[in-house]
Amino acid sequence: MFKKPEYKILKERLEEKRTRIQVISGPRQVGKSTMVKQVLTDITIPYEYVTADNVSPDNNTWINEVWESVRARMVFNKLHEYILVIDEVHKIDNWSEAIKREWDMDTFNDTDIKVVLLGSSRLLLKDGLTESLAGRYETIHMTHWTFREMHEAFATDINQYIYFGGYPGGATLMNDERRWKSYIKESIIAPAIKKDILMTKNIFKPNLMQQLFELGCVYSGEELSLNKILGQLQDAGNVTTLANYLTTLDESRLLAGLYKYASDNARKYNSIPKFMTYNTALLTAQSGMTFKEVFTTPKLWGRWVESCVGAYLLNMADRMDFKTFYWRERNDEVDFIIERDRKVIAIEVKSGKRQMNKGIAVFKDKFSPKMSLIVGTGGISVADFIDADIEALF
């Protein structure tokens, strides 16, 4: 069975001395539960895997009862260590306070219960962790599936990956586009917005949030001012509301609004956003177009290729802690700028007959990046780039 890179990280941490709670964080349908179960199967430490999926949210004693049963099992069986995995933990009211209480009790009593927390809502996990568990946990970020992972697990080729994206649950449905799109919309998009976001944040205009998401996906790879977006949406709102909703969609790892790169932060964060999906499946599901229509239309395919590269950079930014921007000055532009520790790399995506501009050359003169490269026609292939180790560029 295919194992994502996070498998090795979690396995190594669970085999170490108990120090912190392990939190598995990531968007929906990327295999968090599967990865944890793979580790538990291959590890020698006894474990208990429980889920709060069918537990009443107001059952505040459930976490304590689960924990006490594990402690009792350790005593009865004379065990020195144990692993407790709690899935969908965010569905319990005040879960973080309960986890803190039990974890601190074990720490005080030298009880070696190693804890793993995970759930389908990245936002709910994040909110609970920052409230009560500061200093007691470390996070393993799981991203949308990369091209290498989809290719190794499902033999997905590069063109399929550019169009269908990286959701493993949809890999077997690629030959039936209508069914595939229904799966993406009903099993991923709908619960991500209606459950994860609307149940976590105070979203006073849910229709506006939904419209922003759909429009942002369709415009993936393009710059669009929030003022202009307001004119295309049916629900009333203001720019501040839209900006907050876009931040929430970004935190959910669905849709980002890239800032324009500048030498000072004030200019960066007051720029027109460039929309970018975290997974091209989200662009495809909202586009209303077939693979044949997109693939045989060079201008359209170019947008999908750029969105694929952008999605890869956004997901790798989670793993490698760099920031992603775009750059434009009049008619000169660079598709992506990535930055870490003041090291800057400029990336221009070129597909098919798309004409090159002077953007890279102008950017190099103004900012002296550590490296600049072309991805696609005339440069490193898209497949090679999104299969490469971005870490090496820094």
Coordinates of C-alpha atoms in Angstrom, one line a residue:
M1 CA 0.0 0.0 0.0
F2 CA 1.2 3.5 -0.9
K3 CA 2.6 5.5 2.0
K4 CA 2.8 9.3 2.1
P5 CA 6.0 11.0 3.5
E6 CA 4.2 11.9 6.7
Y7 CA 4.0 8.1 7.5
K8 CA 7.8 8.1 8.3
I9 CA 7.6 11.3 10.4
L10 CA 4.7 10.1 12.6
K11 CA 6.3 6.6 13.0
E12 CA 9.6 8.1 14.1
R13 CA 7.9 10.5 16.6
L14 CA 5.8 7.7 18.2
E15 CA 8.9 5.6 18.7
E16 CA 10.6 8.5 20.5
K17 CA 10.2 9.4 24.1
R18 CA 6.9 10.9 24.9
T19 CA 7.2 14.7 24.7
R20 CA 4.3 16.2 22.8
I21 CA 0.9 15.4 21.4
Q22 CA 1.0 14.7 17.7
V23 CA -1.6 16.5 15.6
I24 CA -2.3 15.4 12.1
S25 CA -3.5 18.5 10.1
G26 CA -4.6 18.8 6.5
P27 CA -7.5 19.4 4.2
R28 CA -10.3 16.9 3.6
Q29 CA -9.8 13.6 1.7
V30 CA -6.0 13.6 1.7
G31 CA -5.6 10.4 3.7
K32 CA -4.9 11.5 7.3
S33 CA -6.7 8.6 8.9
T34 CA -5.3 6.1 6.4
M35 CA -1.8 7.2 7.1
V36 CA -2.2 7.0 10.9
K37 CA -3.7 3.4 10.6
Q38 CA -0.7 2.4 8.5
V39 CA 1.7 3.6 11.2
L40 CA -0.3 1.8 13.9
T41 CA -0.2 -1.5 11.9
D42 CA 3.6 -1.3 11.5
I43 CA 4.5 -0.2 15.0
T44 CA 5.1 -2.5 18.0
I45 CA 3.6 -0.3 20.7
P46 CA 0.1 -1.2 21.8
Y47 CA -2.6 1.3 20.7
E48 CA -6.2 2.3 20.9
Y49 CA -7.9 4.0 18.0
V50 CA -11.2 5.8 18.8
T51 CA -13.3 8.2 16.9
A52 CA -15.7 10.9 18.1
D53 CA -17.7 10.7 14.9
N54 CA -20.9 9.3 16.6
V55 CA -20.4 10.8 20.0
S56 CA -22.8 13.6 21.1
P57 CA -20.9 16.9 21.0
D58 CA -22.0 17.8 24.6
N59 CA -20.7 14.5 26.0
N60 CA -17.9 16.2 27.9
T61 CA -16.9 13.0 29.8
W62 CA -16.2 10.9 26.7
I63 CA -12.5 11.8 26.4
N64 CA -11.9 11.1 30.1
E65 CA -13.6 7.7 29.8
V66 CA -11.5 6.8 26.8
W67 CA -8.4 7.9 28.5
E68 CA -9.2 6.1 31.8
S69 CA -9.8 2.8 29.9
V70 CA -6.4 3.1 28.3
R71 CA -4.8 3.7 31.7
A72 CA -6.6 0.7 33.1
R73 CA -5.4 -1.5 30.3
M74 CA -1.8 -0.5 30.9
V75 CA -2.1 -1.4 34.6
F76 CA -3.9 -4.8 33.9
N77 CA -1.4 -5.8 31.2
K78 CA 1.7 -4.3 32.9
L79 CA 2.4 -2.1 29.9
H80 CA 5.0 0.7 30.1
E81 CA 3.7 2.7 27.1
Y82 CA 0.6 3.0 24.9
I83 CA -0.6 5.0 22.0
L84 CA -4.0 6.7 22.0
V85 CA -5.4 8.0 18.7
I86 CA -8.5 10.2 18.8
D87 CA -10.1 10.9 15.4
E88 CA -12.6 13.6 14.7
V89 CA -11.7 15.0 18.1
H90 CA -12.9 18.5 17.1
K91 CA -16.6 17.3 17.2
I92 CA -16.6 17.3 21.0
D93 CA -17.4 20.6 22.7
N94 CA -14.4 22.0 24.6
W95 CA -12.2 19.1 23.5
S96 CA -9.0 20.9 23.8
E97 CA -9.5 21.6 27.5
A98 CA -10.3 17.9 28.1
I99 CA -7.2 16.8 26.2
K100 CA -5.1 19.3 28.2
R101 CA -6.4 18.0 31.5
E102 CA -5.7 14.3 30.7
W103 CA -2.3 15.0 29.1
D104 CA -1.1 17.0 32.1
M105 CA -2.3 14.4 34.5
D106 CA -0.2 11.7 32.6
T107 CA 2.7 14.0 32.6
F108 CA 2.5 14.6 36.4
N109 CA 2.1 10.8 37.0
D110 CA 4.8 9.7 34.5
T111 CA 2.2 7.7 32.5
D112 CA 3.6 7.1 29.1
I113 CA 0.5 7.5 26.9
K114 CA 1.5 8.9 23.5
V115 CA -1.4 10.8 21.9
V116 CA -2.3 11.4 18.3
L117 CA -5.2 13.8 17.3
L118 CA -6.7 14.2 13.9
G119 CA -9.9 15.3 12.3
S120 CA -11.6 16.3 9.1
S121 CA -11.7 20.0 9.9
R122 CA -8.4 21.7 9.8
L123 CA -10.0 24.9 11.1
L124 CA -11.6 23.4 14.2
L125 CA -8.4 21.6 15.1
K126 CA -6.4 24.8 14.7
D127 CA -8.8 26.8 16.9
G128 CA -8.8 24.3 19.7
L129 CA -5.0 23.9 19.7
T130 CA -4.4 27.7 20.0
E131 CA -6.9 28.0 22.8
S132 CA -5.6 25.5 25.3
L133 CA -2.8 23.3 24.2
A134 CA 0.0 25.8 23.5
G135 CA 3.4 24.2 24.0
R136 CA 2.0 20.7 24.3
Y137 CA 1.8 19.6 20.7
E138 CA 3.5 19.6 17.3
T139 CA 1.8 19.4 14.0
I140 CA 2.4 17.1 11.0
H141 CA 1.0 18.9 8.0
M142 CA -0.5 16.7 5.3
T143 CA -0.9 18.4 2.0
H144 CA -2.9 17.7 -1.2
W145 CA -1.4 14.8 -3.1
T146 CA 1.6 15.7 -5.3
F147 CA 2.1 14.4 -8.9
R148 CA 4.7 11.9 -7.7
E149 CA 2.3 10.5 -5.1
M150 CA -0.6 10.2 -7.5
H151 CA 1.6 8.7 -10.2
E152 CA 3.1 6.1 -7.8
A153 CA -0.3 5.2 -6.2
F154 CA -2.6 5.4 -9.3
A155 CA -0.3 5.6 -12.4
T156 CA -1.7 9.1 -13.0
D157 CA 0.0 10.8 -15.9
I158 CA 1.0 14.5 -16.0
N159 CA -1.9 15.7 -18.1
Q160 CA -4.4 13.8 -15.9
Y161 CA -2.8 15.3 -12.9
I162 CA -2.9 18.9 -14.3
Y163 CA -6.6 18.5 -15.0
F164 CA -8.0 16.2 -12.3
G165 CA -5.6 17.3 -9.5
G166 CA -4.6 15.3 -6.5
Y167 CA -7.6 13.8 -4.6
P168 CA -6.9 10.0 -4.2
G169 CA -10.6 9.3 -3.7
G170 CA -11.3 10.5 -7.2
A171 CA -8.5 8.7 -8.9
T172 CA -10.6 5.7 -10.0
L173 CA -13.3 8.0 -11.4
M174 CA -11.3 9.8 -14.0
N175 CA -12.8 7.9 -16.9
D176 CA -16.2 9.2 -16.0
E177 CA -15.9 12.9 -15.7
R178 CA -19.5 13.6 -14.7
R179 CA -19.2 11.1 -11.8
W180 CA -15.8 12.5 -10.8
K181 CA -17.1 16.1 -10.7
S182 CA -20.1 15.0 -8.5
Y183 CA -17.6 13.3 -6.1
I184 CA -15.5 16.4 -5.9
K185 CA -18.5 18.7 -5.3
E186 CA -20.5 16.5 -2.9
S187 CA -17.7 14.7 -1.0
I188 CA -15.1 17.4 -0.8
I189 CA -16.3 20.9 -1.6
A190 CA -19.7 20.8 0.1
P191 CA -18.5 19.4 3.5
A192 CA -15.4 21.6 3.5
I193 CA -17.5 24.7 3.2
K194 CA -20.8 23.8 5.0
K195 CA -19.2 21.8 7.8
D196 CA -15.6 22.9 8.3
I197 CA -16.0 26.6 7.6
L198 CA -19.6 27.5 8.5
M199 CA -19.5 25.5 11.7
T200 CA -16.1 27.1 12.7
K201 CA -16.3 30.7 11.8
N202 CA -18.9 33.4 12.2
I203 CA -19.9 33.6 8.5
F204 CA -22.7 36.0 8.4
K205 CA -23.1 35.8 4.6
P206 CA -22.7 32.1 3.7
N207 CA -24.0 32.7 0.1
L208 CA -21.3 35.3 -0.3
M209 CA -18.7 32.9 0.9
Q210 CA -19.9 30.2 -1.5
Q211 CA -20.0 32.6 -4.4
L212 CA -16.5 33.8 -3.6
F213 CA -15.1 30.3 -3.6
E214 CA -16.8 29.3 -6.8
L215 CA -15.6 32.5 -8.6
G216 CA -12.1 32.3 -7.2
C217 CA -11.8 28.7 -8.5
V218 CA -12.9 29.7 -12.0
Y219 CA -10.4 32.6 -12.0
S220 CA -7.5 30.5 -10.6
G221 CA -4.3 31.9 -12.1
E222 CA -5.7 35.3 -12.6
E223 CA -5.5 38.6 -10.8
L224 CA -8.9 40.1 -9.8
S225 CA -9.5 42.9 -7.4
L226 CA -12.0 42.4 -4.6
N227 CA -13.9 45.5 -5.7
K228 CA -14.4 44.0 -9.1
I229 CA -15.5 40.7 -7.6
L230 CA -18.2 42.5 -5.6
G231 CA -19.8 43.6 -8.8
Q232 CA -20.1 40.0 -10.0
L233 CA -21.6 38.6 -6.8
Q234 CA -25.3 38.6 -6.0
D235 CA -25.2 38.9 -2.2
A236 CA -24.3 42.3 -0.8
G237 CA -21.1 42.7 1.1
N238 CA -17.9 44.8 1.3
V239 CA -14.2 44.4 0.5
T240 CA -13.3 43.7 4.2
T241 CA -15.8 40.9 4.4
L242 CA -14.5 39.3 1.2
A243 CA -10.9 39.6 2.3
N244 CA -11.8 37.8 5.6
Y245 CA -13.6 35.1 3.7
L246 CA -10.7 34.6 1.4
T247 CA -8.4 34.3 4.4
T248 CA -10.7 31.6 5.8
L249 CA -10.7 29.7 2.5
D250 CA -6.9 29.9 2.5
E251 CA -6.7 28.5 6.0
S252 CA -8.9 25.6 4.9
R253 CA -6.3 25.0 2.1
L254 CA -9.0 25.4 -0.6
L255 CA -8.3 28.8 -2.3
A256 CA -5.6 31.3 -1.9
G257 CA -5.2 35.0 -2.9
L258 CA -1.6 35.5 -3.6
Y259 CA -0.1 38.9 -2.8
K260 CA 2.1 40.9 -5.2
Y261 CA 5.7 40.7 -4.3
A262 CA 7.2 44.0 -3.1
S263 CA 10.2 45.1 -1.1
D264 CA 8.1 46.2 1.8
N265 CA 5.2 44.4 3.6
A266 CA 2.7 47.3 3.3
R267 CA 2.8 47.2 -0.5
K268 CA 2.6 43.4 -0.5
Y269 CA -0.5 43.1 1.6
N270 CA -2.4 45.9 -0.1
S271 CA -2.1 44.4 -3.6
I272 CA -4.7 42.9 -5.9
P273 CA -4.9 39.2 -5.1
K274 CA -4.1 36.5 -7.7
F275 CA -6.4 33.6 -7.1
M276 CA -5.0 30.1 -6.9
T277 CA -6.6 26.8 -5.9
Y278 CA -4.7 24.4 -3.7
N279 CA -5.8 21.6 -6.0
T280 CA -6.6 21.9 -9.7
A281 CA -9.5 19.5 -9.1
L282 CA -11.3 22.5 -7.5
L283 CA -10.8 24.6 -10.7
T284 CA -11.9 21.7 -12.9
A285 CA -15.0 20.9 -10.9
Q286 CA -16.2 24.5 -11.1
S287 CA -15.2 25.1 -14.7
G288 CA -18.0 23.4 -16.5
M289 CA -15.6 22.2 -19.2
T290 CA -14.4 18.7 -20.2
F291 CA -10.8 17.5 -20.3
K292 CA -10.9 17.5 -24.1
E293 CA -12.2 21.1 -24.3
V294 CA -9.4 22.3 -21.9
F295 CA -6.6 20.3 -23.3
T296 CA -7.2 21.2 -26.9
T297 CA -7.5 24.9 -26.2
P298 CA -4.0 26.3 -25.6
K299 CA -5.0 29.4 -23.7
L300 CA -7.2 27.4 -21.3
W301 CA -4.6 24.6 -20.9
G302 CA -2.1 27.3 -20.0
R303 CA -4.3 28.4 -17.1
W304 CA -4.6 24.8 -15.8
V305 CA -0.8 24.3 -16.1
E306 CA -0.1 27.5 -14.2
S307 CA -2.7 26.6 -11.6
C308 CA -1.0 23.2 -11.2
V309 CA 2.4 24.7 -10.6
G310 CA 0.8 27.3 -8.2
A311 CA -1.0 24.5 -6.3
Y312 CA 2.3 22.6 -6.0
L313 CA 4.1 25.7 -4.6
L314 CA 1.3 26.4 -2.1
N315 CA 1.3 22.9 -0.8
M316 CA 5.1 22.7 -0.6
A317 CA 5.0 26.0 1.3
D318 CA 3.2 24.2 4.1
R319 CA 5.9 21.6 4.3
M320 CA 9.0 23.8 3.8
D321 CA 7.9 27.1 5.3
F322 CA 8.3 29.5 2.4
K323 CA 5.9 32.2 1.1
T324 CA 4.4 32.4 -2.3
F325 CA 3.7 35.6 -4.3
Y326 CA 3.3 36.8 -7.8
W327 CA 4.8 40.0 -9.4
R328 CA 3.6 42.5 -11.9
E329 CA 4.7 46.0 -13.0
R330 CA 2.8 47.4 -15.9
N331 CA 3.0 44.8 -18.7
D332 CA 5.9 42.9 -17.1
E333 CA 5.0 40.0 -14.8
V334 CA 6.4 36.8 -13.2
D335 CA 3.9 34.1 -12.3
F336 CA 5.3 33.1 -9.0
I337 CA 7.9 34.4 -6.5
I338 CA 8.8 32.2 -3.6
E339 CA 10.7 33.6 -0.6
R340 CA 12.4 32.1 2.5
D341 CA 14.9 33.7 4.8
R342 CA 15.2 36.6 2.4
K343 CA 16.2 34.2 -0.4
V344 CA 14.0 34.9 -3.4
I345 CA 13.3 32.7 -6.5
A346 CA 11.4 33.8 -9.6
I347 CA 9.3 31.2 -11.5
E348 CA 7.7 31.8 -14.9
V349 CA 5.3 29.2 -16.3
K350 CA 5.1 28.8 -20.1
S351 CA 3.0 26.3 -21.9
G352 CA 2.4 25.8 -25.6
K353 CA 2.3 29.0 -27.6
R354 CA 2.1 31.4 -24.6
Q355 CA 4.3 34.4 -25.3
M356 CA 7.1 35.3 -22.9
N357 CA 7.4 38.8 -21.6
K358 CA 10.3 40.7 -20.1
G359 CA 9.1 40.0 -16.6
I360 CA 11.9 37.7 -15.4
A361 CA 14.6 40.1 -16.7
V362 CA 13.0 43.2 -15.2
F363 CA 12.4 41.4 -11.9
K364 CA 16.1 40.3 -11.8
D365 CA 17.2 43.9 -12.3
K366 CA 15.0 45.2 -9.5
F367 CA 15.3 42.4 -6.9
S368 CA 18.4 40.3 -7.7
P369 CA 16.7 36.9 -6.9
K370 CA 18.9 33.9 -5.9
M371 CA 17.5 32.0 -8.9
S372 CA 15.0 32.5 -11.8
L373 CA 13.7 29.7 -13.9
I374 CA 11.2 28.8 -16.7
V375 CA 8.8 26.0 -16.1
G376 CA 7.3 24.4 -19.2
T377 CA 8.1 25.1 -22.9
G378 CA 11.7 26.1 -23.3
G379 CA 12.6 25.3 -19.7
I380 CA 12.3 22.6 -17.1
S381 CA 9.2 20.4 -17.8
V382 CA 6.2 20.8 -15.7
A383 CA 6.4 17.1 -14.7
D384 CA 10.0 17.5 -13.6
F385 CA 9.4 20.7 -11.7
I386 CA 6.5 19.4 -9.6
D387 CA 8.4 16.2 -9.0
A388 CA 11.5 18.1 -7.8
D389 CA 12.7 18.9 -4.4
I390 CA 11.9 22.6 -3.9
E391 CA 14.1 22.6 -0.8
A392 CA 17.2 22.3 -3.1
L393 CA 16.4 25.7 -4.7
F394 CA 17.0 27.5 -1.4

